[in-house]
Each structure stands twice: as C-alpha cells, then as structure tokens.
Short mmCIF file of N, CA, C and O in Angstrom, two decimals:
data_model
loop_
_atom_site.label_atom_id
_atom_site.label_comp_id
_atom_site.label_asym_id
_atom_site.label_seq_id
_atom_site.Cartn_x
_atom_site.Cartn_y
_atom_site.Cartn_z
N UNK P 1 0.83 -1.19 0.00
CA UNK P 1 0.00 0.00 0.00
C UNK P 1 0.88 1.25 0.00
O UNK P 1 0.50 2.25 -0.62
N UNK P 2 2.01 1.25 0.66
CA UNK P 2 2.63 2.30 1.05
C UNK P 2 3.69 2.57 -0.41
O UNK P 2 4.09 3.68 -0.74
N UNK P 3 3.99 1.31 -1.14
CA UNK P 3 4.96 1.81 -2.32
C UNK P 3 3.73 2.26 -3.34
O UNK P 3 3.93 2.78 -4.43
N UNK P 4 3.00 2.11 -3.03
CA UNK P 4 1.80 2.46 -4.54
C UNK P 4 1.30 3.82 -3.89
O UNK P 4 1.24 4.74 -4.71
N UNK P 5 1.01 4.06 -2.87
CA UNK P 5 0.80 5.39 -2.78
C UNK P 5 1.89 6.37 -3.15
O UNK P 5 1.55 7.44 -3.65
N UNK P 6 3.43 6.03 -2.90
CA UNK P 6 4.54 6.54 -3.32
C UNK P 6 4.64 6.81 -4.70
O UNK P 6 4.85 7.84 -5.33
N UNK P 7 4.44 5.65 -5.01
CA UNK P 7 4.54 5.82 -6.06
C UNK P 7 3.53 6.62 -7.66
O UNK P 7 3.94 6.88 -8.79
N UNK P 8 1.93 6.82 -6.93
CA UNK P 8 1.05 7.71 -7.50
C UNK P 8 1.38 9.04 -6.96
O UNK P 8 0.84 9.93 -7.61
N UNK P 9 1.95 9.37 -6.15
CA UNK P 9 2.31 10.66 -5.61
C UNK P 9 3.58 11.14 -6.24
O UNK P 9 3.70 12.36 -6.39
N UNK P 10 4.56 10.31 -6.63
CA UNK P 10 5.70 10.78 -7.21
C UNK P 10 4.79 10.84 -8.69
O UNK P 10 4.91 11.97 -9.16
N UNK P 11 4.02 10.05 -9.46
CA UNK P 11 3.44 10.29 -10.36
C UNK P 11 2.70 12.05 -10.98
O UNK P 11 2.77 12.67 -12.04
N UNK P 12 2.28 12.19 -10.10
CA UNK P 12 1.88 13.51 -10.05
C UNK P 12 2.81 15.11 -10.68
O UNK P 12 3.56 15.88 -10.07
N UNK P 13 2.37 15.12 -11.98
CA UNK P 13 2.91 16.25 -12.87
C UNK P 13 3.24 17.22 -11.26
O UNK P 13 2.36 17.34 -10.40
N UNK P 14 4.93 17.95 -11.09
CA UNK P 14 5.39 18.92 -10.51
C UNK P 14 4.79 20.09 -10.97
O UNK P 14 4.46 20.89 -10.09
N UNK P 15 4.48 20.53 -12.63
CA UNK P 15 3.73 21.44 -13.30
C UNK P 15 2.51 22.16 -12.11
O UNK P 15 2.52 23.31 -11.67
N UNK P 16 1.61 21.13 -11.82
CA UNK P 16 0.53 21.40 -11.01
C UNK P 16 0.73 21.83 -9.51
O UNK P 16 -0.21 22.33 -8.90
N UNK P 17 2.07 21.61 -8.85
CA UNK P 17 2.03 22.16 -7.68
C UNK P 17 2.72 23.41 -7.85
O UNK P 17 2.73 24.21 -6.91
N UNK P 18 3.54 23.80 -9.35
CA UNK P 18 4.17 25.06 -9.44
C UNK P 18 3.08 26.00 -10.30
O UNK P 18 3.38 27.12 -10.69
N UNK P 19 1.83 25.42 -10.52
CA UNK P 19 1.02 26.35 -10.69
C UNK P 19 0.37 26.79 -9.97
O UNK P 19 0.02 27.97 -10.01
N UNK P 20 -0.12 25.62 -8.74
CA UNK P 20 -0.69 26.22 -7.66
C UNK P 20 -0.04 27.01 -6.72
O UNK P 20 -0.72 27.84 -6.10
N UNK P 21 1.58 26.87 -6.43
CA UNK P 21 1.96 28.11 -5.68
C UNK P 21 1.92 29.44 -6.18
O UNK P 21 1.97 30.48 -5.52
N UNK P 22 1.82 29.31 -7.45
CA UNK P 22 1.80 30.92 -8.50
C UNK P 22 0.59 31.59 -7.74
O UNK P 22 0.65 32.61 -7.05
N UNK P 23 -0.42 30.90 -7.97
CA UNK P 23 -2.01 31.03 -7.28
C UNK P 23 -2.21 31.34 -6.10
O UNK P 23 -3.18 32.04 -5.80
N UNK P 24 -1.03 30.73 -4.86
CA UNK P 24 -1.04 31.56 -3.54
C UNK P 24 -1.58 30.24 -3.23
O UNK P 24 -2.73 30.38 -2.82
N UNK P 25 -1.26 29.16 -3.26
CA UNK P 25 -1.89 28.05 -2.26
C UNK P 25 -1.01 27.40 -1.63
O UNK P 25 0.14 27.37 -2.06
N UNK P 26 -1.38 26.77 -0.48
CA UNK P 26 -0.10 26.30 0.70
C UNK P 26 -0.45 25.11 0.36
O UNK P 26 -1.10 24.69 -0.60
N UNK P 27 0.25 24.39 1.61
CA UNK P 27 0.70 22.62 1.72
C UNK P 27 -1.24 21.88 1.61
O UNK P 27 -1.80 20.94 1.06
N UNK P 28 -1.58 22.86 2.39
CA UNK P 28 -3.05 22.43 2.44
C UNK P 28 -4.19 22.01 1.24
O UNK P 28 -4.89 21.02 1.02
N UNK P 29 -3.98 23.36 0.58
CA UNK P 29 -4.82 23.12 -0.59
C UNK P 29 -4.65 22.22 -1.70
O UNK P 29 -5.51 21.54 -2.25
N UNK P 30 -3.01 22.33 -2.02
CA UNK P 30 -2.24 21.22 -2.51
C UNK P 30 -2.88 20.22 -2.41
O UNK P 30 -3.70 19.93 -3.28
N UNK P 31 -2.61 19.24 -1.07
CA UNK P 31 -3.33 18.20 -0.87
C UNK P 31 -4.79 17.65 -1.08
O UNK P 31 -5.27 16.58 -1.46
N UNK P 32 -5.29 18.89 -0.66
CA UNK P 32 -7.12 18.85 -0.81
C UNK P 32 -7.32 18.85 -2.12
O UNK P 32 -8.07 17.90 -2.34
N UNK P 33 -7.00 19.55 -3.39
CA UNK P 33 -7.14 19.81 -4.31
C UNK P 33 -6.34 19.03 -5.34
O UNK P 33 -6.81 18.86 -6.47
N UNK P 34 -5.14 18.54 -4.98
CA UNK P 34 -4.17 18.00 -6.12
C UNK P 34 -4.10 17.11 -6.07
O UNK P 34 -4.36 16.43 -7.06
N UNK P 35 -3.62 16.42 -4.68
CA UNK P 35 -2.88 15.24 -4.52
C UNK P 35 -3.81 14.18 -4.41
O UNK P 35 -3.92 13.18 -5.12
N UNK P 36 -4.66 14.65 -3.15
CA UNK P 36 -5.77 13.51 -2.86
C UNK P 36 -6.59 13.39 -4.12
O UNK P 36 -6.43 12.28 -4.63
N UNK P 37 -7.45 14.21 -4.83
CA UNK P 37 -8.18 13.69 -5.98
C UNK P 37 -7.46 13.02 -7.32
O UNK P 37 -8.15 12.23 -7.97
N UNK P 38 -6.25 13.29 -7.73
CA UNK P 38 -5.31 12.06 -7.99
C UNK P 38 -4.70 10.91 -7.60
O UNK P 38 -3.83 10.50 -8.36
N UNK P 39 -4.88 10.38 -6.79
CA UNK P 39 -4.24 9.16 -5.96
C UNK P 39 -5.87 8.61 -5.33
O UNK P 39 -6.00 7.40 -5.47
N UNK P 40 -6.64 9.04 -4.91
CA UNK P 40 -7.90 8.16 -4.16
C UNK P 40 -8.66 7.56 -5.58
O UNK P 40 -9.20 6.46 -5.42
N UNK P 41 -8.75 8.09 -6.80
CA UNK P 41 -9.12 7.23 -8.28
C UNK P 41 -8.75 5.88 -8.62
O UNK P 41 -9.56 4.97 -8.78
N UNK P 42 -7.29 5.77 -8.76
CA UNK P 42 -6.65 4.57 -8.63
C UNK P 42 -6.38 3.49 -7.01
O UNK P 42 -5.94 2.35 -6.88
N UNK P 43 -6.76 4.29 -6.21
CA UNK P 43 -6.89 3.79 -4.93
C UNK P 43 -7.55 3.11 -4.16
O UNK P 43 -7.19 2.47 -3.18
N UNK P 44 -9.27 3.36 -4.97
CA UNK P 44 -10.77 3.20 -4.78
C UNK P 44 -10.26 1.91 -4.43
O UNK P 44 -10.02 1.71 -3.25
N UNK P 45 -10.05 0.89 -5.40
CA UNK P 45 -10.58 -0.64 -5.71
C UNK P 45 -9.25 -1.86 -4.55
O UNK P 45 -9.36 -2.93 -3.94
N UNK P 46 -8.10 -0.80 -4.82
CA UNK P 46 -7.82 -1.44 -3.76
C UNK P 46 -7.71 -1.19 -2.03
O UNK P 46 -7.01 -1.80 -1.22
N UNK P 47 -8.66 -0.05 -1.82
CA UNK P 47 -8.57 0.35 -0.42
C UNK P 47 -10.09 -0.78 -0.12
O UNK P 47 -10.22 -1.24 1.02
N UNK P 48 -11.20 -1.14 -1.25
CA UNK P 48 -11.98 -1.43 -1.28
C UNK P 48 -11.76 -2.90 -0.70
O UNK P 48 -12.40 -3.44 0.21
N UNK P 49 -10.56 -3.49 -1.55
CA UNK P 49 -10.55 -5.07 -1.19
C UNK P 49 -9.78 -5.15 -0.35
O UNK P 49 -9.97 -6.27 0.13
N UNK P 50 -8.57 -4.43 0.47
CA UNK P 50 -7.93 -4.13 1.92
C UNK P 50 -8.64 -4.85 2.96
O UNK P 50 -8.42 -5.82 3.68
N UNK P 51 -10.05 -3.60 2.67
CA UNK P 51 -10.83 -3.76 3.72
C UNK P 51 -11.96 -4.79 3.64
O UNK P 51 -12.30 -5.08 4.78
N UNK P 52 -12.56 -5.35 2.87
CA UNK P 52 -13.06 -6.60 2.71
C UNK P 52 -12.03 -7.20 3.28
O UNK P 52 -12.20 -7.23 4.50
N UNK P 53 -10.84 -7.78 2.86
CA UNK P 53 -9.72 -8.69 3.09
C UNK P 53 -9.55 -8.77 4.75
O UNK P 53 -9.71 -9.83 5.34
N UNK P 54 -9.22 -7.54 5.41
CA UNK P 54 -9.20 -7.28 6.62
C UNK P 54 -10.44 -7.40 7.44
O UNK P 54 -10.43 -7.39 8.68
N UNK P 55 -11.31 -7.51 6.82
CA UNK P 55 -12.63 -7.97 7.78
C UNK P 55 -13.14 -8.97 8.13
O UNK P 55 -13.87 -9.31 9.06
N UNK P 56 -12.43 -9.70 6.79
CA UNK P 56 -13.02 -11.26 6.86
C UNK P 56 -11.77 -12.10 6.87
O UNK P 56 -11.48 -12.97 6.06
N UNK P 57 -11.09 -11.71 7.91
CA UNK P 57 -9.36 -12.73 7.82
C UNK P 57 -9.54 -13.60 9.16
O UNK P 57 -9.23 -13.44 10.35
N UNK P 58 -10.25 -14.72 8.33
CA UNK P 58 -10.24 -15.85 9.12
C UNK P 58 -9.03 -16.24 9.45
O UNK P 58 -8.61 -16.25 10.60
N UNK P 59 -8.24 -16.67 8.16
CA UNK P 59 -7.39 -17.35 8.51
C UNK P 59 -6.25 -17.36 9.63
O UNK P 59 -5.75 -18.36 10.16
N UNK P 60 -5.88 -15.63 9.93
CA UNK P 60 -4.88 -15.47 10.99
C UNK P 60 -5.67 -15.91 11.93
O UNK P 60 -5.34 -17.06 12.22
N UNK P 61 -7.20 -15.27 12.97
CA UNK P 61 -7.48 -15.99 13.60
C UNK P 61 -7.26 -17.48 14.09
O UNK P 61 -6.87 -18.02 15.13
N UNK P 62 -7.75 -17.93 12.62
CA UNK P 62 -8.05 -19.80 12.84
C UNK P 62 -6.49 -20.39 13.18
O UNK P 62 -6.56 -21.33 13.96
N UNK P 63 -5.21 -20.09 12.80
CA UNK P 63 -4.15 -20.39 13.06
C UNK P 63 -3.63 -20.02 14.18
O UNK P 63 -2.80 -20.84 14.56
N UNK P 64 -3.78 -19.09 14.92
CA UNK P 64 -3.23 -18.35 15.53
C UNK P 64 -3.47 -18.73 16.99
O UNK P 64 -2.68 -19.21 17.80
N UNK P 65 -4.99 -18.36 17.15
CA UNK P 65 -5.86 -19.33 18.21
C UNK P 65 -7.45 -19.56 18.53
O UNK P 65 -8.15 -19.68 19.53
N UNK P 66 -7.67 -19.53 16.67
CA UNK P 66 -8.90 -20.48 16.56
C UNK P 66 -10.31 -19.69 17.43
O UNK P 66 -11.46 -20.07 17.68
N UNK P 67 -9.88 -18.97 17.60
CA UNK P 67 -11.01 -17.97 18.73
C UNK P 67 -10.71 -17.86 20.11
O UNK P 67 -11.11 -16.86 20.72
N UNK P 68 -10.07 -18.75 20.68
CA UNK P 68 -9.67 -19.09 22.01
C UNK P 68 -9.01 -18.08 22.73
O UNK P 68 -7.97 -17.60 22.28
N UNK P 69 -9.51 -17.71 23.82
CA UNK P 69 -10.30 -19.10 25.05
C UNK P 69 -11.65 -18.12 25.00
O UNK P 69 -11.84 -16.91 24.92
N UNK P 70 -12.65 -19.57 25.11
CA UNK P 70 -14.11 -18.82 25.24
C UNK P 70 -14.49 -17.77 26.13
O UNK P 70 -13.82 -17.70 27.16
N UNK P 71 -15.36 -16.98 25.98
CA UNK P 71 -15.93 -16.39 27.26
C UNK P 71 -17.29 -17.71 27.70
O UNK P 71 -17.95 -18.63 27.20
N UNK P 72 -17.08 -17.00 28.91
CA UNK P 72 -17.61 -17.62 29.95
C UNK P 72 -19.17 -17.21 29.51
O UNK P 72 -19.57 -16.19 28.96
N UNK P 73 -20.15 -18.78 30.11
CA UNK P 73 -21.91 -18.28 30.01
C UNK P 73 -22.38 -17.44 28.85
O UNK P 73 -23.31 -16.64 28.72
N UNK P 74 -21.47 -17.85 28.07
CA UNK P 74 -22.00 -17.62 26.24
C UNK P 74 -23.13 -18.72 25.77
O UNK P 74 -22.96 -19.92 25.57
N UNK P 75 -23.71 -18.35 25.72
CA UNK P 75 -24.96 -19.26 25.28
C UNK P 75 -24.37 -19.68 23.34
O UNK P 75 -25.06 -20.57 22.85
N UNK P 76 -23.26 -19.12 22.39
CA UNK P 76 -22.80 -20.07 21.46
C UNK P 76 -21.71 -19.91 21.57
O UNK P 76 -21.26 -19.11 22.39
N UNK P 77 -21.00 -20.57 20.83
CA UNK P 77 -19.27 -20.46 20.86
C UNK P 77 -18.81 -19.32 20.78
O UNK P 77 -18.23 -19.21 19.71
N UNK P 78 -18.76 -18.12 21.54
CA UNK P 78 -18.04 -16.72 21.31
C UNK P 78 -16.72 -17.16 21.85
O UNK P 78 -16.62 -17.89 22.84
N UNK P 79 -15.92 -16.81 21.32
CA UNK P 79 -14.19 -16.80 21.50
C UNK P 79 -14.02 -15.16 21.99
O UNK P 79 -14.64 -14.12 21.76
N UNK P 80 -12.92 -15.50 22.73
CA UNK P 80 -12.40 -13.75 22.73
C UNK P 80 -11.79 -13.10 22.10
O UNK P 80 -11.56 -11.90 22.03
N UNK P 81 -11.49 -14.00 21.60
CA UNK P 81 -10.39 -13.72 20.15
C UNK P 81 -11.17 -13.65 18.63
O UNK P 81 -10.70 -13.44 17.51
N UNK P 82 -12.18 -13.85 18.96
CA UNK P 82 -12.92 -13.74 17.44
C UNK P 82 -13.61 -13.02 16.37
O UNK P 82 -14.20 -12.14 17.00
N UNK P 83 -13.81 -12.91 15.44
CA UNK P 83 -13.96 -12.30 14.62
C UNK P 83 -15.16 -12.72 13.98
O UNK P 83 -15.45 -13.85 14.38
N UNK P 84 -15.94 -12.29 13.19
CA UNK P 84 -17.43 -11.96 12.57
C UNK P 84 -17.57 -13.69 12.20
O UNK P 84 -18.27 -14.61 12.60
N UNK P 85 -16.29 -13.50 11.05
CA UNK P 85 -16.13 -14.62 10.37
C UNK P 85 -15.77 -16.05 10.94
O UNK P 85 -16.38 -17.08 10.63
N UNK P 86 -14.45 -15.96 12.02
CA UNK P 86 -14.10 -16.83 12.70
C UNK P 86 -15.35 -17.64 13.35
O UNK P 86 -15.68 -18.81 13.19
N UNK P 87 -16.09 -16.38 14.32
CA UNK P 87 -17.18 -16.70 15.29
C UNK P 87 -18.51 -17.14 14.22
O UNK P 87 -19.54 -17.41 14.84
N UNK P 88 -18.61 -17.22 12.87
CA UNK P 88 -19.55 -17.81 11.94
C UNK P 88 -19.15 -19.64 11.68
O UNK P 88 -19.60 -20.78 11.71
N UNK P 89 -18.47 -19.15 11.55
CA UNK P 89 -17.24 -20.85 11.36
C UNK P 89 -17.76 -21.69 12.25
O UNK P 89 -18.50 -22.64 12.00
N UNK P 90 -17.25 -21.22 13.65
CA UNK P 90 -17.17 -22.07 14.59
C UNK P 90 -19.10 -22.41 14.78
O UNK P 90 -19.60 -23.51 15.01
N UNK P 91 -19.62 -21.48 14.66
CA UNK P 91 -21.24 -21.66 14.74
C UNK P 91 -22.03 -23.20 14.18
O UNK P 91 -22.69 -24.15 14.61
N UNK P 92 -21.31 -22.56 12.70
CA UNK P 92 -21.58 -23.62 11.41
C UNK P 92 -21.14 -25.00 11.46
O UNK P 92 -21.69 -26.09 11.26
N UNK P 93 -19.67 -24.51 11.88
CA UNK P 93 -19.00 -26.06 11.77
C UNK P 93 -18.44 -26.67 13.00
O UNK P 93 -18.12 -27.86 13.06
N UNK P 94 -18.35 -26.08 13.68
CA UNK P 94 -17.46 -26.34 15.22
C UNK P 94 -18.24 -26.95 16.33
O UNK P 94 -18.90 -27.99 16.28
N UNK P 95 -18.07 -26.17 17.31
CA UNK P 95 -18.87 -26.20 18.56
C UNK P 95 -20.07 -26.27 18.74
O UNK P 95 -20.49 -27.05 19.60
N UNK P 96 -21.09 -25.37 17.86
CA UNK P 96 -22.44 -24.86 18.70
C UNK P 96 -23.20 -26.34 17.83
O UNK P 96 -23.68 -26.82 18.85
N UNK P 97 -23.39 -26.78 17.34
CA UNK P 97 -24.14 -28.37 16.51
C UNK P 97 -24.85 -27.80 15.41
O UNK P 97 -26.04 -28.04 15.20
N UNK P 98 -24.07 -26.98 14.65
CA UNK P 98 -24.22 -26.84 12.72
C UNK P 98 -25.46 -26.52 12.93
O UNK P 98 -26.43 -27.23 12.64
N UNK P 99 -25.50 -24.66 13.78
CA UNK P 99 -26.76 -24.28 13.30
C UNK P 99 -26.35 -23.08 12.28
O UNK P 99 -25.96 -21.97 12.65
N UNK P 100 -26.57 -23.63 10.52
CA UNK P 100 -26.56 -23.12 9.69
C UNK P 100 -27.37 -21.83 9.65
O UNK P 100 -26.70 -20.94 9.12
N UNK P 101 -28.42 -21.47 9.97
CA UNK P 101 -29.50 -20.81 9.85
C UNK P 101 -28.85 -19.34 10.81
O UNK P 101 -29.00 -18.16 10.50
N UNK P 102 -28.35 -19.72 11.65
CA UNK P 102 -27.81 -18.75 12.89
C UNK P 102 -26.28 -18.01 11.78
O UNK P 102 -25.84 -16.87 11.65
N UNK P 103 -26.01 -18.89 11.40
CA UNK P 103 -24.41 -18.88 10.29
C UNK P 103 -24.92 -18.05 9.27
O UNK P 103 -24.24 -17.03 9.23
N UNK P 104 -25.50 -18.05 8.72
CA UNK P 104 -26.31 -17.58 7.05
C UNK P 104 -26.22 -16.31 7.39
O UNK P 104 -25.73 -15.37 6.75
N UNK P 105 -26.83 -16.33 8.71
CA UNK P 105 -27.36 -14.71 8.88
C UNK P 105 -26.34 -13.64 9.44
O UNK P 105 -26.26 -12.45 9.14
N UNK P 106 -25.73 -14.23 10.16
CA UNK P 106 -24.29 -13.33 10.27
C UNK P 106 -23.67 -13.25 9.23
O UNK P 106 -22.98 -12.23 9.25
N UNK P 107 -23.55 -13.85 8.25
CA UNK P 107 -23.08 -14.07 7.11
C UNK P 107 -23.35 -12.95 6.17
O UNK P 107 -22.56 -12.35 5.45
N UNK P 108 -24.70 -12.79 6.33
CA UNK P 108 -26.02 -12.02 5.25
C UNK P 108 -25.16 -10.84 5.94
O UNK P 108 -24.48 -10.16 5.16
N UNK P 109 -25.10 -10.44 7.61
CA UNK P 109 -24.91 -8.83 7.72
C UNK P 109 -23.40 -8.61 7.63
O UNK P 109 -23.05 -7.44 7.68
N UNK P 110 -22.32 -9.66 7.48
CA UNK P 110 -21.22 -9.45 7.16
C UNK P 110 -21.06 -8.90 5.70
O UNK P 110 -20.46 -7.88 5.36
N UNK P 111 -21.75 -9.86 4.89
CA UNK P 111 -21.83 -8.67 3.20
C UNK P 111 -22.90 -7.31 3.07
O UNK P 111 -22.98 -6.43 2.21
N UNK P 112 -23.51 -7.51 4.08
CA UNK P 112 -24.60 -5.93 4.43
C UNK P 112 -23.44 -4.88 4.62
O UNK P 112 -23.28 -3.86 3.95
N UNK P 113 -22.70 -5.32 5.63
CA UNK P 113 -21.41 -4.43 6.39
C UNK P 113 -20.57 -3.92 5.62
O UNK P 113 -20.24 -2.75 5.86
N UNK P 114 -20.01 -4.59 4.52
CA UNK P 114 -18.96 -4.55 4.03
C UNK P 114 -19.79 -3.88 2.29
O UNK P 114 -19.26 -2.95 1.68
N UNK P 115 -20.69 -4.36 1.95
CA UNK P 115 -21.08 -3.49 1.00
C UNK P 115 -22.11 -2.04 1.58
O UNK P 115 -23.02 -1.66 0.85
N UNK P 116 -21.91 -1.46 2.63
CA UNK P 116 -22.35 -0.66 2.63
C UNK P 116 -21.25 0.49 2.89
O UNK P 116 -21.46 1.71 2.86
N UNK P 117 -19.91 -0.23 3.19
CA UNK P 117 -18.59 0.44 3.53
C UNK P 117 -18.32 0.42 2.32
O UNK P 117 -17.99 1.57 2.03
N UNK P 118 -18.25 -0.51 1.04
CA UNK P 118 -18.06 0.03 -0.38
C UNK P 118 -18.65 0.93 -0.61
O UNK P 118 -18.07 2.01 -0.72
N UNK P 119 -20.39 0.79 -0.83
CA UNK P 119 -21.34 1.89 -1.61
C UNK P 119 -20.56 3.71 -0.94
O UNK P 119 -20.44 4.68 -1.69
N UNK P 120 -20.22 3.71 0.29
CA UNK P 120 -19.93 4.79 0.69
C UNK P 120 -18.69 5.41 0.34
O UNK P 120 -18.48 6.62 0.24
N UNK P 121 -17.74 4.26 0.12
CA UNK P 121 -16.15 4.38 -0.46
C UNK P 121 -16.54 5.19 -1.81
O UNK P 121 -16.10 6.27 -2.21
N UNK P 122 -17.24 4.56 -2.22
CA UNK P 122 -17.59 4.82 -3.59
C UNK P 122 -18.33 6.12 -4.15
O UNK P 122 -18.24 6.63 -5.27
N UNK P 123 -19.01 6.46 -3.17
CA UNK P 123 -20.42 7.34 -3.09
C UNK P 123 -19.08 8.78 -3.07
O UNK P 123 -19.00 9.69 -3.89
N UNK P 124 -18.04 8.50 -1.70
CA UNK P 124 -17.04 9.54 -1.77
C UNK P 124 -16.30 9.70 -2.61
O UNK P 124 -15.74 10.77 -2.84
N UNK P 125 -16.10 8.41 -3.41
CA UNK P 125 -15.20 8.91 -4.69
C UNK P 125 -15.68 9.50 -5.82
O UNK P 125 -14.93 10.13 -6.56
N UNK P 126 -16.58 9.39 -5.98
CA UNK P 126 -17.66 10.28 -6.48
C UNK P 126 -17.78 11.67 -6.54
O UNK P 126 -17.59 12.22 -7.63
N UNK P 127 -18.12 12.47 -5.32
CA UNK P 127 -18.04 13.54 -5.12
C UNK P 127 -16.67 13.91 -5.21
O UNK P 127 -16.53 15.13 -5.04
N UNK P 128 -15.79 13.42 -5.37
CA UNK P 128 -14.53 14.03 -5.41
C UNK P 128 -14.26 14.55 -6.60
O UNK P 128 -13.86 15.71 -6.71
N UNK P 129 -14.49 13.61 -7.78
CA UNK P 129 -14.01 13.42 -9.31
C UNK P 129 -15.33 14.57 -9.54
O UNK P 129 -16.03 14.26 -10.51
N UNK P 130 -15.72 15.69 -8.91
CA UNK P 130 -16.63 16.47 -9.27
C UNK P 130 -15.50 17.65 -9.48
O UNK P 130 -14.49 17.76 -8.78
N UNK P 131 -15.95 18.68 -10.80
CA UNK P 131 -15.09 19.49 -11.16
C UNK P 131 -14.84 20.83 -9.54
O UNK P 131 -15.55 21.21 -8.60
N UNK P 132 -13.71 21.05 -9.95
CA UNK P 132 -14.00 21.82 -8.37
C UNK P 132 -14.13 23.27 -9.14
O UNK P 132 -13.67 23.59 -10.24
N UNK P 133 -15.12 24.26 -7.98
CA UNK P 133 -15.73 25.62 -8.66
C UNK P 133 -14.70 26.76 -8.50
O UNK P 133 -14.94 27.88 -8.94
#
C-alpha cells in the first residue's frame, strides 16, 4: 500500500504544484485539491478489497488461536479472540451443533457491512471526481 501510494504521488505532474503556488496556495490546498483527488481514483478498488480482506481474515485468527479461550456463560461459541467470520465458522461447523440458519445470517450482515462500507467508499469517490468551482 505504502509503495503504490509513493509511487502515484511521485506520479503527479510537478507542473501542477508550481502552478498552484503561483495562485497563492499552501501545503493544504495542494493536498485537498491535487494530490488527494489524484491518488484516491486509482486507490478506490484497492482500499476497497484491503478492507473486505481485513474484515473477513479468518485465517490469521483460525491459526493463531482459533477464537480461544471462550468467554464464559455464552450461550454459542463466542471466542475472545474472534472475529465476525471466525465466530460464523465455529457456529456452522465447530462447537455450537451446525446451526446453519444462525451462520447464514451473520453471514447475510457481514456482506450488508462490508457493502455498505463500499457503496460509501464509492459514493465519496464520487463527489470528489466532481469538477472543483
């Protein structure tokens, strides 16, 4: 993440920040105006799957320690260590006796969650790529 942002930022025509100092604009506007609406375009799709990726990372969990150690007088398998996804797993397939139906539905608001953190990613990139007045 960090060499690709480097690297769309070194991308960025010098032309445009030596026109904007002609104009009287500081470090600030620069950014607001130049930098960020060039670099968040190409950025969209993978800040998009980051965070999908990071939401639903079973796998470090499940290796690591599997949800463990339970909390106490949990009426299903909650781990303390767990995660949306992890704690769906264990529902489905583990501990609680494969209640699918209970699984589905955490399931259903895990892609509710995560596509409503796109539509908004998106909704802002949007307003950005708007001509500025």
């Amino acid at each position: 993440m960090m060499v690709l942002c480097t690297g769309l930022i070194k991308a960025i025509p010098s032309d445009l920040y030596e026109a904007s100092a002609v104009a009287g604009a500081g470090p600030w506007m620069n950014f607001h105006r130049i930098t960020l609406p060039l670099i968040l375009k190409p950025l969209t799709p993978l800040l998009i799957s980051a965070f999908a990726f990071n939401f639903n990372n079973f796998v470090l969990i499940s290796l690591l320690t599997n949800g463990r150690p339970d909390q106490l007088d949990a009426t299903t398998p909650a781990g303390t260590t767990d995660i949306l996804v992890s704690y769906t797993w264990r529902i489905a397939f583990q501990d609680s006796g494969q209640q699918f139906g209970l699984a589905s539905a955490i399931s259903t608001v895990i892609f509710l969650l995560v596509a409503a953190v796109t539509l908004v990613q998106m909704k802002f990139t949007k307003i950005n790529d708007a001509p500025a007045r």
